[in-house]
Coordinates of C-alpha atoms and ligand atoms in Angstrom, one line a residue:
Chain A
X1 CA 13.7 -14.7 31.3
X2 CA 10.1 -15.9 31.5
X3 CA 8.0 -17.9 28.9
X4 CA 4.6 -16.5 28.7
X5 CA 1.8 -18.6 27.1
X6 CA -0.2 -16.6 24.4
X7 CA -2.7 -19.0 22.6
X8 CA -3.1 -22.1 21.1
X9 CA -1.5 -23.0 17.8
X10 CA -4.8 -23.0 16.2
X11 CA -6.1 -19.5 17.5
X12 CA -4.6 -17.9 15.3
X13 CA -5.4 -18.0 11.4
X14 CA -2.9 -17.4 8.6
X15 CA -2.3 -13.8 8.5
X16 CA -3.5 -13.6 11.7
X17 CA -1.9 -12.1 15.1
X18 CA -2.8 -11.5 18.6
X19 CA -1.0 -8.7 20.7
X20 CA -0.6 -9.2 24.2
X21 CA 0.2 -7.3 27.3
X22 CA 2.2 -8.6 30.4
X23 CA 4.2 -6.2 32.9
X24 CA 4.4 -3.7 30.9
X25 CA 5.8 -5.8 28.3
X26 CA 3.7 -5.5 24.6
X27 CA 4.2 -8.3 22.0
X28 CA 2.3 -9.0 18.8
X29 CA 2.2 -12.5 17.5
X30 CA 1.8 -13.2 14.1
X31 CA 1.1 -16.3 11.8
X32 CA 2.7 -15.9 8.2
X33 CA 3.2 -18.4 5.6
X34 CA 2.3 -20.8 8.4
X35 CA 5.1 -19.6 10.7
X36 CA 4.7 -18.1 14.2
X37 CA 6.5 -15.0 14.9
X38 CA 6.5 -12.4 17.4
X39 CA 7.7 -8.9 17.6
X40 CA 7.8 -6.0 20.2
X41 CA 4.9 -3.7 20.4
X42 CA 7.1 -0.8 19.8
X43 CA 8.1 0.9 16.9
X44 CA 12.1 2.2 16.3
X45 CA 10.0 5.2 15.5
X46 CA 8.5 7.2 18.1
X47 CA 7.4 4.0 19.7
X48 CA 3.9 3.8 18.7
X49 CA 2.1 0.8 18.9
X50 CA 3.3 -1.0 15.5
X51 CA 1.8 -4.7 16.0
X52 CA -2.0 -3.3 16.8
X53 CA -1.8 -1.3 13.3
X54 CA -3.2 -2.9 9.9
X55 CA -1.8 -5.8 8.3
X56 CA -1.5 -5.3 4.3
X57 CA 0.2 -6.8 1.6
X58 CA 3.1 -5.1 0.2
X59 CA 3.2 -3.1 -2.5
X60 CA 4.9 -3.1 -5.8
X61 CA 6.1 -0.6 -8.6
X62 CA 5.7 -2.9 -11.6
X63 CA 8.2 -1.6 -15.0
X64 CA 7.8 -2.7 -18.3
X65 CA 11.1 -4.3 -20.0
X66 CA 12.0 -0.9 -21.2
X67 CA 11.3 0.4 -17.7
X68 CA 8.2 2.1 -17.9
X69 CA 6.1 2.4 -14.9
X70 CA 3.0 0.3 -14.7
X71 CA 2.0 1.8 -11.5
X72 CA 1.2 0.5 -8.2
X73 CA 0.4 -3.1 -7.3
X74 CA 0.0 -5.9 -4.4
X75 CA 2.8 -8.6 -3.7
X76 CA 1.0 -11.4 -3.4
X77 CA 1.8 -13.9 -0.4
X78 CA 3.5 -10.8 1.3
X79 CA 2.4 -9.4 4.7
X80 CA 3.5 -6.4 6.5
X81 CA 2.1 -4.7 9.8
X82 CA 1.7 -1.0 9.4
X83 CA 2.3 1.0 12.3
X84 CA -1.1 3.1 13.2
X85 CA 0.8 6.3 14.4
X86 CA 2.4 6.9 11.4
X87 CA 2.4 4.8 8.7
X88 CA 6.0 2.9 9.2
X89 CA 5.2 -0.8 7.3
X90 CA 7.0 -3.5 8.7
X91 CA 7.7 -7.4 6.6
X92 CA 6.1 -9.5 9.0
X93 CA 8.4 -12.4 8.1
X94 CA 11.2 -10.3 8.6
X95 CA 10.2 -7.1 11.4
X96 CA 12.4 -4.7 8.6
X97 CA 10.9 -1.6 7.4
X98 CA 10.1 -2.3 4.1
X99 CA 11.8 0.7 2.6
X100 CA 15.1 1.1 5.3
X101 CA 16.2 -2.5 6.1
X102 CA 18.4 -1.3 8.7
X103 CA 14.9 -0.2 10.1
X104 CA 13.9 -3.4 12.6
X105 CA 11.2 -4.9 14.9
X106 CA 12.7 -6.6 17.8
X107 CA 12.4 -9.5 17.7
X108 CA 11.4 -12.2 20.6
X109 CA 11.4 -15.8 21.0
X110 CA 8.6 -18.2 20.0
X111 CA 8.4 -21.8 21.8
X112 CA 5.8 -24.0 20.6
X113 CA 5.0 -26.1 23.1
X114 CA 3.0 -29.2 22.0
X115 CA 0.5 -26.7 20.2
X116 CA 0.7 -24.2 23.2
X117 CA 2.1 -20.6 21.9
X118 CA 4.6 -19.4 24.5
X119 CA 6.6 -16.1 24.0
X120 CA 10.2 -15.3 25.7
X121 CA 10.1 -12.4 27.9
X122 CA 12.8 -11.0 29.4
Chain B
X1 CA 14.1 -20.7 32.2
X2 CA 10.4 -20.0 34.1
X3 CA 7.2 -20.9 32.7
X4 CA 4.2 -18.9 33.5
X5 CA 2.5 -20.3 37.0
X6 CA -0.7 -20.2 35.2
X7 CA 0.4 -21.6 31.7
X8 CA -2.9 -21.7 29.8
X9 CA -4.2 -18.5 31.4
X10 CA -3.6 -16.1 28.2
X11 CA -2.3 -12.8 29.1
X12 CA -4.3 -9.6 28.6
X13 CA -5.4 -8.9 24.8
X14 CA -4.7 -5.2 23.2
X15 CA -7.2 -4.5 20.5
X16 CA -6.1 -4.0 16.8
X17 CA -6.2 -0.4 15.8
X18 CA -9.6 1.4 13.8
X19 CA -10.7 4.3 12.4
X20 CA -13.2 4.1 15.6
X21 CA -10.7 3.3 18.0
X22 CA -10.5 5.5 21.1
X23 CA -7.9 7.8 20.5
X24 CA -7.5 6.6 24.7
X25 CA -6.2 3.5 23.4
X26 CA -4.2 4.7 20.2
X27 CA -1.9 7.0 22.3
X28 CA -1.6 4.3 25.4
X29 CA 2.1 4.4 24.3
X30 CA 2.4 7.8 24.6
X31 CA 1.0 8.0 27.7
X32 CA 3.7 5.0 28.8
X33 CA 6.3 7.3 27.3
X34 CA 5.2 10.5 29.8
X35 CA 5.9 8.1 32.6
X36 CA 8.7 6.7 31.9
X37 CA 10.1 10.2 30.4
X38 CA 8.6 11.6 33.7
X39 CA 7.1 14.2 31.0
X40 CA 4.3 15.3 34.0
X41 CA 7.1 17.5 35.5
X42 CA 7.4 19.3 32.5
X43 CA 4.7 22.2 31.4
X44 CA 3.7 21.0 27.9
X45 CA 2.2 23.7 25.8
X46 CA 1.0 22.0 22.0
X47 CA 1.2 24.9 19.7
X48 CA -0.8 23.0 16.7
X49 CA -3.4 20.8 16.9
X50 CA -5.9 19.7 14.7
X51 CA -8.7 18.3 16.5
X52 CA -11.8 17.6 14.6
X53 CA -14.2 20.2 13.4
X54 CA -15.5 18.4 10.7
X55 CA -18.7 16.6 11.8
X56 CA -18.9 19.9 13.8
X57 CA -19.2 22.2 10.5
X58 CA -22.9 22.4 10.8
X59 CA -22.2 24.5 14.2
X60 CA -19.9 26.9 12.8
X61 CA -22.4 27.9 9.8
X62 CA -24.9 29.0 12.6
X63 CA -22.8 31.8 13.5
X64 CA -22.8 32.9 10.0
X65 CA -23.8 36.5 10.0
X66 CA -25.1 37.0 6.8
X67 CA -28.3 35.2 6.7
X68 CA -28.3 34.7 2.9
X69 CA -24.6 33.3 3.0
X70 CA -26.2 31.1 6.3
X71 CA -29.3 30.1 4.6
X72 CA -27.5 28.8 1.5
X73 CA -25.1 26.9 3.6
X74 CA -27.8 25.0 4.9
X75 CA -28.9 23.9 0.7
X76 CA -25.8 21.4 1.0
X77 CA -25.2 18.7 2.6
X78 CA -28.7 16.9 1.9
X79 CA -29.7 20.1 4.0
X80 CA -27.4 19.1 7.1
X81 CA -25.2 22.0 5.8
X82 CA -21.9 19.2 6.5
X83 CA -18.4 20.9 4.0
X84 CA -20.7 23.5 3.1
X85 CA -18.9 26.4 1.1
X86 CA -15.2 24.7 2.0
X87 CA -12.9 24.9 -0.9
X88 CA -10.9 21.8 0.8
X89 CA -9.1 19.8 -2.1
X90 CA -8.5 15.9 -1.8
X91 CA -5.5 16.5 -0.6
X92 CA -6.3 15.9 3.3
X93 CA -8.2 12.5 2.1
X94 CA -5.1 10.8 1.2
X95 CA -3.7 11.7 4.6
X96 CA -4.3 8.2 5.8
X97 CA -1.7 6.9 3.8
X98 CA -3.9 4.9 1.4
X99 CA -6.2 3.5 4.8
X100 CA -2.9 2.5 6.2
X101 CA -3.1 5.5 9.3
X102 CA -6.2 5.6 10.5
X103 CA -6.6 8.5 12.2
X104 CA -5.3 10.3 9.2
X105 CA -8.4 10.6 7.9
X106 CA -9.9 12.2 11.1
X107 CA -11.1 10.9 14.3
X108 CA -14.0 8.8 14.1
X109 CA -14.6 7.1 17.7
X110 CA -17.7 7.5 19.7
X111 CA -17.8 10.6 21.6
X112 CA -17.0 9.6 25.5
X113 CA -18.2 12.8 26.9
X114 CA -21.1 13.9 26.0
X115 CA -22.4 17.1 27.6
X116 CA -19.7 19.0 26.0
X117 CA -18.4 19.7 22.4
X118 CA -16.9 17.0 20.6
X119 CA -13.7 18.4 20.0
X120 CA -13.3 19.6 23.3
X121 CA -14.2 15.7 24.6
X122 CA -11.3 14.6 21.6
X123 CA -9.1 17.5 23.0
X124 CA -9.0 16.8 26.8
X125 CA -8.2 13.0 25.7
X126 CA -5.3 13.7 23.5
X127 CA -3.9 16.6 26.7
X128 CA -4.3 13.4 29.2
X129 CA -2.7 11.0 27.2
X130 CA 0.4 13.2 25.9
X131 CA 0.3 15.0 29.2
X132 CA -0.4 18.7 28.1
X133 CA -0.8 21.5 30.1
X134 CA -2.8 23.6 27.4
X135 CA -3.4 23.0 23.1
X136 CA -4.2 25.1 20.4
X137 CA -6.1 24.5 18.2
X138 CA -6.9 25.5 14.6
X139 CA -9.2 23.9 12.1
X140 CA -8.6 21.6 9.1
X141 CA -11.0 22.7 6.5
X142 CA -10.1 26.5 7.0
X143 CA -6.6 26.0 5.9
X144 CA -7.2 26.5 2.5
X145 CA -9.7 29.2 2.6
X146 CA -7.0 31.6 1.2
X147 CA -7.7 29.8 -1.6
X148 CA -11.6 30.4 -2.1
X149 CA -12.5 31.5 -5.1
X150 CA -15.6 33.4 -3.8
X151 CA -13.4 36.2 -1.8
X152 CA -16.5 36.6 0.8
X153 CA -16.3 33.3 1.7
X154 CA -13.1 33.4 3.3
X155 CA -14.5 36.7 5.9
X156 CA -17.8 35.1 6.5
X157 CA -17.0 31.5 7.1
X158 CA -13.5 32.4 9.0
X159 CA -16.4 34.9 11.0
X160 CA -18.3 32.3 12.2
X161 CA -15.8 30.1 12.7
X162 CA -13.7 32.4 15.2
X163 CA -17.4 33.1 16.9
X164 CA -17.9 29.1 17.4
X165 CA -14.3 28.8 18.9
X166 CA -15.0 31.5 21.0
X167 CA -18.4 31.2 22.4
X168 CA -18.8 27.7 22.0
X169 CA -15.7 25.8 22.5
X170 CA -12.7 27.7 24.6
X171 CA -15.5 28.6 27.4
X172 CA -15.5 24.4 28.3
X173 CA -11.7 24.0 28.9
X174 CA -9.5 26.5 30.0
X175 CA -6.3 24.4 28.6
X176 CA -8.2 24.7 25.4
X177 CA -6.5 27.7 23.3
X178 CA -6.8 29.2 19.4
X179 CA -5.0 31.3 17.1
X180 CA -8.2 32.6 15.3
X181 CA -7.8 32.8 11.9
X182 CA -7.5 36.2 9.8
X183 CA -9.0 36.5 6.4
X184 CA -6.0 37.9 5.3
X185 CA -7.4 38.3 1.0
X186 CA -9.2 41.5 2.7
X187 CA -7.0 43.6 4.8
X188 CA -10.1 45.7 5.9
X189 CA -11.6 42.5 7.9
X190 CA -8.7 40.8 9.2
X191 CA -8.0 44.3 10.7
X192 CA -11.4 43.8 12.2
X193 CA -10.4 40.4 13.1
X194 CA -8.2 41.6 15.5
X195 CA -10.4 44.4 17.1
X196 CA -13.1 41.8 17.8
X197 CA -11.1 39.2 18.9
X198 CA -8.2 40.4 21.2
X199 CA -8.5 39.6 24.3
X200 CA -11.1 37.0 23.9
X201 CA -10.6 34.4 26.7
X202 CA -8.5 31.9 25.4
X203 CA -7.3 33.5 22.3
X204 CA -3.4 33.6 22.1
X205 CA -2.9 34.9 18.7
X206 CA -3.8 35.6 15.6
X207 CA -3.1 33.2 12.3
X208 CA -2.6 33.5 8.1
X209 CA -2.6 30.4 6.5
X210 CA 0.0 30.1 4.2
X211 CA -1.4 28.7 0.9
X212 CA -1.9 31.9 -0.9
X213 CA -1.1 34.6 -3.2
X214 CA -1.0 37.8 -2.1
X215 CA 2.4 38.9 -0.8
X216 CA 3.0 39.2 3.0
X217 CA 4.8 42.7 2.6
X218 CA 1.8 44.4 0.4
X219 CA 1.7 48.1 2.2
X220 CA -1.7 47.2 2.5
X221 CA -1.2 45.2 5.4
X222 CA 0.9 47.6 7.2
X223 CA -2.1 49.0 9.5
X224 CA -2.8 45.0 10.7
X225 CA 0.6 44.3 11.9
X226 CA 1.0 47.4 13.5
X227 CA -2.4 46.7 15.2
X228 CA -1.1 42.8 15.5
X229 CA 2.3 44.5 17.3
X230 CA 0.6 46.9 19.4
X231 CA -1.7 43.6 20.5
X232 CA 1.1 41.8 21.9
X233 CA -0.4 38.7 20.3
X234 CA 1.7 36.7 18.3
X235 CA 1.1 36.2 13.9
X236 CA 1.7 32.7 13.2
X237 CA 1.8 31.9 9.5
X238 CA 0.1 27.8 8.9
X239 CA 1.7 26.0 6.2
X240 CA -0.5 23.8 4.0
X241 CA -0.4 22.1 0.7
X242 CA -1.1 23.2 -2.7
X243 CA -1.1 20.1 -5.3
X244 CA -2.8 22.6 -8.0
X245 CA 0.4 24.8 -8.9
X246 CA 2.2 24.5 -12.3
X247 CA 4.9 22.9 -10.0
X248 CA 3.2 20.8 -7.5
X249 CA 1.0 19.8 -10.3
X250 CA 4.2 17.3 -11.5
X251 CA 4.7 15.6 -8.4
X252 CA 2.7 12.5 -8.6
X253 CA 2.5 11.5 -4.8
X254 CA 1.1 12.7 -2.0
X255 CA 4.5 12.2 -0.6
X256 CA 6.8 14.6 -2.6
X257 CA 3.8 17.6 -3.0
X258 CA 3.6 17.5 0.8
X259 CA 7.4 17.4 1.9
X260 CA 7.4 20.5 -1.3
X261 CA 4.3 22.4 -0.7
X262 CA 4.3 22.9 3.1
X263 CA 8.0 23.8 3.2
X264 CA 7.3 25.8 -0.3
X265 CA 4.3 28.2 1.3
X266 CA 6.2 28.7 4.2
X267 CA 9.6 29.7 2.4
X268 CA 8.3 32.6 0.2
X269 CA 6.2 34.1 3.0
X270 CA 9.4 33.9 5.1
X271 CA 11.7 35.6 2.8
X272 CA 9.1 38.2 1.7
X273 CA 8.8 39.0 5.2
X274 CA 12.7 39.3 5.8
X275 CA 13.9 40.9 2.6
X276 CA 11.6 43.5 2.9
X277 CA 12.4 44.7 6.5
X278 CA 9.0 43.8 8.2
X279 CA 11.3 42.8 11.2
X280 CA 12.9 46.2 11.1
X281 CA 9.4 47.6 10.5
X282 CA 7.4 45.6 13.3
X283 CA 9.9 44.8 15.8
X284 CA 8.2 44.0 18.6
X285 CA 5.6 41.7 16.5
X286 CA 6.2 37.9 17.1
X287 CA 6.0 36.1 14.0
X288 CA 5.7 32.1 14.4
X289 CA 6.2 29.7 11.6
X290 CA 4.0 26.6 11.9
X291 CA 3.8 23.0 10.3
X292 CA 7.0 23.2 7.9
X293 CA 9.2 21.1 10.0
X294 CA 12.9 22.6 10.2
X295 CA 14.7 20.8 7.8
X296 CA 13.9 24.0 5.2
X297 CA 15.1 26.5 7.6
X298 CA 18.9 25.9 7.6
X299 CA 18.8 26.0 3.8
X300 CA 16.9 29.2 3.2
X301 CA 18.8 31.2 6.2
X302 CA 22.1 30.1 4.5
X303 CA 20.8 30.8 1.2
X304 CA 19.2 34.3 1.5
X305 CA 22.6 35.8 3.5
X306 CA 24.7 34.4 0.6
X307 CA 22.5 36.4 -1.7
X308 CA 22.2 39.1 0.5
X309 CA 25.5 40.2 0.4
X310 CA 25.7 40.1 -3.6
X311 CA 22.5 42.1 -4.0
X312 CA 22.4 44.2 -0.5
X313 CA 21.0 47.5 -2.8
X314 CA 17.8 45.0 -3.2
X315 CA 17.5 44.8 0.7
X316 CA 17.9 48.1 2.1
X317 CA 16.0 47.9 5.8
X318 CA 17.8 45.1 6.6
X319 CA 20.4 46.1 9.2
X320 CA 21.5 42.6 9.8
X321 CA 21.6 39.4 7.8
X322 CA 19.0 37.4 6.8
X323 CA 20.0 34.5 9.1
X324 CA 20.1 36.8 12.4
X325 CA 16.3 38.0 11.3
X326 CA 15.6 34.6 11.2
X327 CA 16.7 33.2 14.4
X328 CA 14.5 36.0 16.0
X329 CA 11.6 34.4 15.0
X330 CA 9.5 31.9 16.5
X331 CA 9.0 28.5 15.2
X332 CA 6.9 25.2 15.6
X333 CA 8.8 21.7 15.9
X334 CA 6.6 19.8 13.9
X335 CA 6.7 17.0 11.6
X336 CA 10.7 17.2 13.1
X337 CA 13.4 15.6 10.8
X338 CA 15.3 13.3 12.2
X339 CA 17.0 11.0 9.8
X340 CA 20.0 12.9 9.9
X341 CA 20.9 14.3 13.5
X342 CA 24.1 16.2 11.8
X343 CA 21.7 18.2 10.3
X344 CA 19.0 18.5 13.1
X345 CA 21.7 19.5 15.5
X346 CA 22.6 22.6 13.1
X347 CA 19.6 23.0 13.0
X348 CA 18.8 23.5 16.3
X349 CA 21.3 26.3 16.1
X350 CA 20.5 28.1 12.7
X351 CA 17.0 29.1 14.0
X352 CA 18.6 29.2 18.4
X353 CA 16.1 26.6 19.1
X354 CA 16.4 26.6 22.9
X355 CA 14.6 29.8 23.1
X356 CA 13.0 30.2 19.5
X357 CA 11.5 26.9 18.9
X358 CA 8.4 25.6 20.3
X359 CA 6.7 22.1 20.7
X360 CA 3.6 21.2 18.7
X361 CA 1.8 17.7 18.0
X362 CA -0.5 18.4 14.8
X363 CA -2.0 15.9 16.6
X364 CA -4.5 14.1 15.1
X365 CA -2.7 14.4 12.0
X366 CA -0.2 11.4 9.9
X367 CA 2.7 12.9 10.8
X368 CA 1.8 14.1 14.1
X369 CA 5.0 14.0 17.0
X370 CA 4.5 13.3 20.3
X371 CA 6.4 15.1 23.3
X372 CA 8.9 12.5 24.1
X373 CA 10.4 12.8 20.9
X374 CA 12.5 15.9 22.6
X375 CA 14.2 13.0 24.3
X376 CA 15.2 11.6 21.6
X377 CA 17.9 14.5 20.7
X378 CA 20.9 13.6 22.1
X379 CA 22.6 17.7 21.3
X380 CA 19.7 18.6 23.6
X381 CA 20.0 19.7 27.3
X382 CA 17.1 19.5 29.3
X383 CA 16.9 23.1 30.0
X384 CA 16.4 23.2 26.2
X385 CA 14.3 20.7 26.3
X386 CA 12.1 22.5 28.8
X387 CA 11.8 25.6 27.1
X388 CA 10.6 23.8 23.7
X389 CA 8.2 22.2 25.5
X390 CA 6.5 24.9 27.2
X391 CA 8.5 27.3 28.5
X392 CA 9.0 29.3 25.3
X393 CA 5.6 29.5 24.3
X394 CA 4.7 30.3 27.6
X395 CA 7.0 33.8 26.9
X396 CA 5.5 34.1 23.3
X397 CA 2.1 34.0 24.7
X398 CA 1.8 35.2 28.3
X399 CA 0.9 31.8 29.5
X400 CA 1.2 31.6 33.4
X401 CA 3.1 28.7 34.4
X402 CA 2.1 27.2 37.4
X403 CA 4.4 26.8 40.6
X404 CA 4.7 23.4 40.3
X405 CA 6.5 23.5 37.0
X406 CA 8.9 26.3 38.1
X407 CA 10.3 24.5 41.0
X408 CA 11.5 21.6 38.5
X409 CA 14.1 23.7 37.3
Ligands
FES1 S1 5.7 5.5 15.9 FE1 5.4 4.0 14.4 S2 5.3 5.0 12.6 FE2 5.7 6.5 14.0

């Protein structure tokens, strides 16, 4: 186990990430809702490279009270990572495939170290 | 629990993934994955790829033959002559997912090499990184030229598009290959197709694409497989979508029409082609089913046999079931479904996948599949494994496969 130091708190904005590279080991960091949180580069997949994909909100299939679509919206305040290779999205918050929730990121371990970001690496 | 020696020194960035990114960098993991899968020892033959002809189009209508068809071409575009004539619906824009898979919507990074074509630059980069020994390649607007509603269109442009693959692009890579596309609306010219063609360096085969109307077993297309047979060159039939049919017309994402329509094309041409004996006909052609996954294959072999045996009078040149036709044929392993390895498995065996079935990427395509994914089948054994990968379509078209490969066995 090894603690690798990313970034500064502030170097990354809400909604923000940075993926990094150490040994062969690829992990994106992400700021949501204020919280750091850092998954494995690799998607459960065909391990393409989820974290360097597009972050987006969620989206939403909004029913009227009798049930009737209203079509296709953003969840505001939500944030998922897309995987570029082929379009699995990710909860940020949460690393689980927005539509399987058995679906996950793995996850690793954030330190923050008086304002220093440091990731656990194994 | 160590801290890093250098704590404030950050580690190495990885960029964030663009429509311009170099497809170098987008398939880093894959290349990972050949190392660790020690993929490099295995000869990798990619039966279906994609690379981009689009900003290339210009090119192709320069080998139009007929100069009022070429000279016309040139009136669109602003006069640059870019999607001239192509019948291609919006259904490859929505291929990015909404903007969510970037390449989807085609490669757009700077070209790295530039004294050659671009899609021979694109293809040599995607062959490094996934560790291929040799692609084909076929074009994305062509696919649904059996569709054009001006019937020339589809011997002309498929013309000059054949002639640009051949005299412009194989001659730069040998690992470079094509199917070449016949216009298959007009019998007369796809028979000429093949007399021009075979035996063009380069060219492996010959290929229909499958969103159209005509049925595969019309006796007027008798004289073309027979010549297709006698070639030794295998037919492969392309799926593609159709969203404008009376039944793809309901399905109201991109989603459900695709997983439908490229399975859907596929399926009729299939049973046409079994039910009416064309295997008993032809039996030396090889016929090769590309970009319909698997998944519809172990529903329709079990389905036509069960009918089969109700209504054999309907079926009379078949001396064997359906299913037996259909593990004789040859197959491509893309998009591969996996959510259910049950069915996968059984799969595997309704269409005798470790000497039928052969590896393609689609690559740069949404739903592309890389070559480790044959690692992820736990029912497979490697000397399946190695067949897919190469091996078979190595057989299916003549392919030498060098020494080193044949000592890994
Ligand atoms: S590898 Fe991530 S979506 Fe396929």
């Amino acid at each position: 186990m090894k603690e690798l130091f990313v970034c500064n708190e502030g170097d990354i904005a809400e909604g923000g990430r940075k993926v990094v590279a150490e040994d062969g080991v690829e992990i994106g960091v992400f700021r949501v809702g204020g919280a750091i949180v850092a998954w494995r580069n690799h998607c459960p997949h065909q391990g393409g490279p989820v974290c360097q994909g597009r972050t987006m909100k969620r989206v939403e299939e909004r029913l009227t009270d009798s049930k009737q679509s209203l079509g296709i919206h953003y969840v505001e305040g939500s944030l998922n990572v897309v995987c570029p290779w082929h379009g699995y999205e990710f909860d940020v918050r949460t690393g689980r495939h927005v539509g399987h929730d058995a679906m996950k990121l793995a996850s690793v371990a954030v330190k923050n170290r008086d304002g220093a970001i440091y990731v656990v690496v194994s | 629990m160590a801290q890093d020696a250098s704590p404030k020194k950050p580690p190495a960035e990885l960029p964030i993934i663009t429509a311009r990114t170099d497809s170098r960098d987008l398939l880093a993991k894959a290349r990972q994955q050949a190392i660790q899968r020690g993929l490099d020892k295995y000869f990798i033959v990619d039966v279906d790829a994609h690379i981009g002809e689009g900003s290339c189009w210009p090119d192709v209508l320069k080998y139009i033959e007929n100069p009022a068809t070429r000279e016309a071409a040139f009136s669109f575009g602003d006069g640059t002559g870019q999607n001239a004539f192509l019948n291609d619906t919006p259904g490859l824009q929505w291929q990015s997912a909404h903007g969510r898979i970037t390449h989807g919507a085609g490669l757009k990074e700077p070209a790295t090499d530039k004294t050659v074509p671009r899609p021979v630059d694109l293809s040599r980069k995607c062959m490094d990184m996934l560790g291929l020994d040799a692609q084909v390649f076929f074009p994305n607007g062509l696919l649904f030229l059996g569709m054009h509603p001006v019937p020339e269109m589809e011997i002309e442009l498929s013309l000059a598009y054949n002639r640009w693959i051949v005299e412009e692009i194989l001659p730069h890579e040998p690992r470079m290959k094509a199917m070449l596309y016949l216009p298959f609306n007009t019998p007369a010219a796809a028979e000429e197709t093949v007399k021009r063609f075979r035996g063009a360096k380069g060219v492996v085969g010959f290929l229909i694409t499958s969103t159209r109307h005509i049925p595969v077993h019309s006796n007027q297309y008798m004289r073309l497989y027979s010549m297709l047979e006698e070639s030794g060159l295998p037919l492969g039939f392309h799926a593609h979508h159709n969203w404008h049919s009376d039944y793809t017309r309901q399905l109201n994402r991109f989603l459900s029409m695709h997983a439908l329509s490229f399975t859907f094309s596929n399926m009729v041409h299939l049973t046409n082609w079994v039910i009416n004996g064309l295997p008993e006909r032809f039996p030396k052609l090889k016929v090769m089913w590309i970009e319909s996954g698997l998944a519809w294959l172990a529903f329709l072999a079990q389905r036509l046999d069960n009918e089969y045996l109700m209504r054999v009078s309907e079926a009379p040149l078949l001396k064997k079931l359906p299913s037996d036709y259909i593990r004789e044929m040859y197959y491509t392993l893309q998009p591969l479904e996996t959510s259910n390895m049950k069915l996968t498995e059984a799969t595997f065996d309704v269409i005798k996948a470790d000497t039928q079935l052969l590896y393609a990427s689609d690559w740069p395509h949404w739903d592309f599949d890389v070559p480790a994914r044959l690692f992820d089948l736990p029912f497979l054994d490697d000397n399946a494994r190695r067949n897919i990968l190469g091996l078979n379509a190595a057989k299916v078209f003549g392919m030498e496969v060098p020494a080193k490969y044949r000592n890994e066995g």
